[in-house]
């Protein structure tokens, strides 16, 4: 209400931005995204960095509204201003992954890794994209590389386990999933996924079913139980702050 009053009293872009953030915070993501996108277009041309940041926020809001194509569109606007921001390439890659545009997601993760080599989370994201694109060998390569850097990375182990499943090595897959269970808290998303896969391996061995190897390539792309971009972490924890945009 205070932000809306400020905006109504001629508070300018700053007030409008705070209204959009308030909408985001109460879960009106589509309205917030639309307003943030409009604000970004209205930012003065001589402030391109600020315009990019508001587009980043708009992309975040579109993702929360389950409009990944719109998120990718505004993230592309931000990348036109900030092409050397690896997190922004990751954000758009995750948007493309949400709509299963795997080649585009992989291309964006490639760019992020050029800018920030050996980033374990991005390697795991690209491994998941390769797996879903039907390229288990490339998924395995990325997962292995990530695990050489961080041997106990639970999502890396999950991705390598999925790749092993697709490639038909159930024993190796089960070993990776078991290790995940030893590393993560009981009841976590990673524990649930690992436990499910171990159960499938056991049932497949019992029933002598070869089709399990196809499961990994069809799994839904998820990392840490999220499909949201890392822009959520910008600005001290979320979209709970207002820019001085006037």
Coordinates of C-alpha atoms in Angstrom, one line a residue:
X1 CA 0.0 0.0 0.0
X2 CA 2.8 2.5 0.8
X3 CA 4.5 1.8 -2.5
X4 CA 1.3 2.2 -4.4
X5 CA 0.5 5.5 -2.6
X6 CA 4.0 6.7 -3.4
X7 CA 3.5 5.8 -7.1
X8 CA 0.1 7.5 -7.1
X9 CA 1.7 10.6 -5.8
X10 CA 4.1 10.8 -8.6
X11 CA 7.0 8.8 -7.1
X12 CA 8.3 8.0 -10.6
X13 CA 10.1 4.9 -11.6
X14 CA 11.4 4.3 -8.1
X15 CA 7.9 4.0 -6.8
X16 CA 6.7 1.9 -9.7
X17 CA 9.7 -0.4 -9.1
X18 CA 8.8 -0.8 -5.4
X19 CA 5.2 -1.6 -6.4
X20 CA 6.5 -4.3 -8.8
X21 CA 8.7 -5.8 -6.0
X22 CA 5.7 -5.8 -3.6
X23 CA 3.7 -7.7 -6.2
X24 CA 6.5 -10.2 -6.5
X25 CA 6.7 -10.7 -2.8
X26 CA 3.0 -11.5 -2.5
X27 CA 3.1 -14.0 -5.3
X28 CA 1.6 -11.9 -8.1
X29 CA 4.5 -12.9 -10.4
X30 CA 2.9 -12.3 -13.8
X31 CA 1.8 -8.7 -12.8
X32 CA 5.3 -8.1 -11.3
X33 CA 7.0 -9.4 -14.4
X34 CA 4.9 -7.2 -16.7
X35 CA 5.5 -4.1 -14.6
X36 CA 9.3 -4.8 -14.3
X37 CA 9.6 -5.2 -18.0
X38 CA 7.8 -1.9 -18.6
X39 CA 10.0 -0.2 -16.1
X40 CA 13.1 -1.6 -17.7
X41 CA 12.1 -0.1 -21.1
X42 CA 11.4 3.3 -19.4
X43 CA 14.9 3.5 -17.7
X44 CA 16.9 6.3 -19.3
X45 CA 19.2 5.2 -22.1
X46 CA 22.2 6.6 -20.3
X47 CA 21.7 4.0 -17.6
X48 CA 22.0 0.7 -19.5
X49 CA 23.4 -1.2 -16.5
X50 CA 20.3 -0.4 -14.4
X51 CA 18.1 -1.3 -17.3
X52 CA 19.8 -4.7 -17.5
X53 CA 19.3 -5.3 -13.8
X54 CA 15.6 -4.6 -14.0
X55 CA 15.3 -6.9 -17.0
X56 CA 17.1 -9.6 -14.9
X57 CA 14.4 -9.1 -12.3
X58 CA 11.7 -9.3 -14.9
X59 CA 13.1 -12.6 -16.1
X60 CA 13.1 -13.9 -12.6
X61 CA 9.5 -12.9 -12.1
X62 CA 8.5 -14.5 -15.5
X63 CA 10.1 -17.7 -14.4
X64 CA 8.2 -17.7 -11.1
X65 CA 5.0 -17.2 -13.2
X66 CA 6.0 -20.3 -15.3
X67 CA 6.5 -18.2 -18.4
X68 CA 10.0 -19.4 -19.3
X69 CA 9.8 -18.2 -22.9
X70 CA 9.1 -14.6 -21.7
X71 CA 11.9 -15.0 -19.1
X72 CA 14.4 -16.0 -21.9
X73 CA 13.2 -13.0 -24.0
X74 CA 13.9 -10.4 -21.3
X75 CA 17.1 -12.1 -20.3
X76 CA 18.2 -11.7 -23.9
X77 CA 17.6 -8.0 -23.5
X78 CA 19.8 -8.0 -20.4
X79 CA 22.5 -9.9 -22.2
X80 CA 22.6 -7.3 -24.9
X81 CA 23.9 -5.0 -22.2
X82 CA 25.8 -7.4 -20.0
X83 CA 27.3 -10.1 -22.2
X84 CA 30.1 -10.9 -19.8
X85 CA 27.9 -11.8 -16.9
X86 CA 28.2 -15.6 -16.5
X87 CA 25.2 -15.8 -14.1
X88 CA 23.0 -14.2 -16.6
X89 CA 23.9 -16.8 -19.2
X90 CA 23.1 -19.4 -16.6
X91 CA 19.7 -17.7 -16.0
X92 CA 18.8 -17.8 -19.6
X93 CA 20.1 -21.4 -20.0
X94 CA 17.8 -22.4 -17.2
X95 CA 14.9 -20.7 -18.9
X96 CA 15.6 -22.6 -22.1
X97 CA 15.9 -25.8 -20.1
X98 CA 12.5 -25.2 -18.6
X99 CA 11.0 -25.3 -22.1
X100 CA 13.3 -28.2 -23.1
X101 CA 15.2 -26.2 -25.6
X102 CA 18.3 -28.2 -24.9
X103 CA 20.6 -27.0 -27.7
X104 CA 20.0 -23.4 -26.6
X105 CA 20.4 -24.2 -22.9
X106 CA 23.7 -26.0 -23.7
X107 CA 24.9 -23.1 -25.8
X108 CA 24.2 -20.7 -22.9
X109 CA 26.0 -22.9 -20.4
X110 CA 28.9 -23.1 -22.8
X111 CA 29.2 -19.4 -22.7
X112 CA 28.9 -19.3 -18.9
X113 CA 31.8 -21.8 -18.7
X114 CA 33.9 -19.7 -21.1
X115 CA 33.5 -16.8 -18.7
X116 CA 33.9 -18.8 -15.5
X117 CA 35.7 -22.0 -16.3
X118 CA 35.5 -25.0 -14.0
X119 CA 32.3 -23.9 -12.4
X120 CA 30.9 -27.1 -10.9
X121 CA 27.3 -26.1 -10.8
X122 CA 27.3 -25.0 -14.4
X123 CA 29.1 -28.2 -15.5
X124 CA 26.3 -30.2 -13.8
X125 CA 23.6 -28.1 -15.4
X126 CA 25.2 -28.7 -18.8
X127 CA 25.5 -32.5 -18.0
X128 CA 21.8 -32.5 -17.3
X129 CA 21.1 -30.7 -20.5
X130 CA 23.2 -33.2 -22.5
X131 CA 21.4 -36.1 -20.9
X132 CA 18.0 -34.7 -21.7
X133 CA 19.2 -34.0 -25.3
X134 CA 20.0 -37.7 -25.7
X135 CA 23.8 -37.3 -25.4
X136 CA 24.7 -39.5 -22.4
X137 CA 28.4 -39.6 -23.4
X138 CA 28.7 -35.9 -23.2
X139 CA 26.6 -35.8 -20.0
X140 CA 29.1 -38.3 -18.5
X141 CA 32.0 -36.2 -19.6
X142 CA 30.7 -33.1 -17.9
X143 CA 29.6 -34.9 -14.7
X144 CA 33.1 -36.6 -14.5
X145 CA 34.8 -33.2 -14.9
X146 CA 32.6 -31.7 -12.2
X147 CA 33.4 -34.6 -9.8
X148 CA 37.1 -34.3 -10.4
X149 CA 36.8 -30.7 -9.1
X150 CA 34.3 -31.5 -6.3
X151 CA 34.2 -35.3 -5.7
X152 CA 31.3 -35.2 -3.2
X153 CA 29.1 -32.9 -5.2
X154 CA 25.7 -34.6 -4.8
X155 CA 24.1 -33.2 -8.0
X156 CA 27.2 -34.2 -9.9
X157 CA 26.9 -37.7 -8.6
X158 CA 23.3 -37.8 -9.5
X159 CA 24.0 -36.7 -13.0
X160 CA 26.8 -39.3 -13.4
X161 CA 24.5 -41.9 -12.0
X162 CA 21.8 -41.0 -14.6
X163 CA 24.4 -41.2 -17.4
X164 CA 25.5 -44.6 -16.1
X165 CA 21.9 -45.7 -16.3
X166 CA 21.4 -44.6 -19.8
X167 CA 24.7 -46.2 -20.8
X168 CA 23.6 -49.5 -19.2
X169 CA 26.0 -49.7 -16.2
X170 CA 23.5 -50.2 -13.4
X171 CA 26.1 -51.2 -10.8
X172 CA 28.0 -47.9 -11.3
X173 CA 24.8 -46.0 -11.2
X174 CA 23.7 -47.6 -8.0
X175 CA 27.1 -46.8 -6.4
X176 CA 26.7 -43.1 -7.3
X177 CA 23.1 -42.9 -6.0
X178 CA 24.2 -44.7 -2.8
X179 CA 27.0 -42.2 -2.3
X180 CA 24.5 -39.4 -2.7
X181 CA 22.4 -40.9 0.1
X182 CA 25.4 -40.9 2.4
X183 CA 26.1 -37.2 1.7
X184 CA 22.7 -35.5 1.7
X185 CA 20.1 -35.0 4.5
X186 CA 17.5 -37.7 4.7
X187 CA 14.2 -36.4 3.2
X188 CA 16.0 -33.9 0.9
X189 CA 15.2 -33.7 -2.9
X190 CA 18.6 -35.3 -3.7
X191 CA 17.9 -38.1 -1.3
X192 CA 14.5 -38.8 -2.8
X193 CA 15.8 -38.8 -6.3
X194 CA 18.7 -41.1 -5.5
X195 CA 16.5 -43.5 -3.5
X196 CA 14.0 -43.7 -6.3
X197 CA 16.7 -44.6 -8.8
X198 CA 18.2 -47.2 -6.5
X199 CA 14.8 -48.8 -6.2
X200 CA 14.4 -48.8 -10.0
X201 CA 17.8 -50.4 -10.5
X202 CA 16.9 -53.2 -7.9
X203 CA 13.5 -53.8 -9.5
X204 CA 15.0 -53.9 -13.0
X205 CA 17.7 -56.4 -12.0
X206 CA 15.0 -58.6 -10.4
X207 CA 12.7 -58.4 -13.4
X208 CA 15.6 -58.5 -15.9
X209 CA 14.3 -55.4 -17.6
X210 CA 16.7 -53.7 -20.0
X211 CA 14.5 -50.6 -20.6
X212 CA 15.7 -48.9 -17.4
X213 CA 18.6 -47.5 -19.4
X214 CA 16.2 -45.2 -21.2
X215 CA 14.8 -43.6 -18.0
X216 CA 17.7 -41.2 -17.4
X217 CA 17.4 -39.5 -20.8
X218 CA 13.7 -38.9 -20.2
X219 CA 14.0 -37.5 -16.7
X220 CA 12.8 -34.0 -16.0
X221 CA 15.6 -31.5 -15.9
X222 CA 16.0 -30.4 -12.2
X223 CA 19.0 -29.2 -10.2
X224 CA 18.7 -29.0 -6.5
X225 CA 15.0 -29.4 -6.9
X226 CA 14.8 -26.0 -8.7
X227 CA 14.2 -24.7 -12.2
X228 CA 14.6 -21.1 -11.1
X229 CA 17.5 -18.8 -12.2
X230 CA 20.3 -17.8 -9.9
X231 CA 19.1 -14.2 -10.3
X232 CA 16.9 -15.1 -7.3
X233 CA 20.1 -14.6 -5.2
X234 CA 20.9 -11.2 -6.5
X235 CA 20.6 -8.1 -4.3
X236 CA 20.8 -9.8 -0.9
X237 CA 18.5 -12.7 -1.2
X238 CA 15.7 -12.0 -3.6
X239 CA 13.5 -9.3 -5.1
X240 CA 12.9 -7.7 -1.7
X241 CA 14.7 -4.4 -2.4
X242 CA 14.0 -1.4 -4.6
X243 CA 16.4 0.3 -7.0
X244 CA 16.8 4.0 -7.1
X245 CA 15.7 4.1 -10.7
X246 CA 14.7 7.7 -11.2

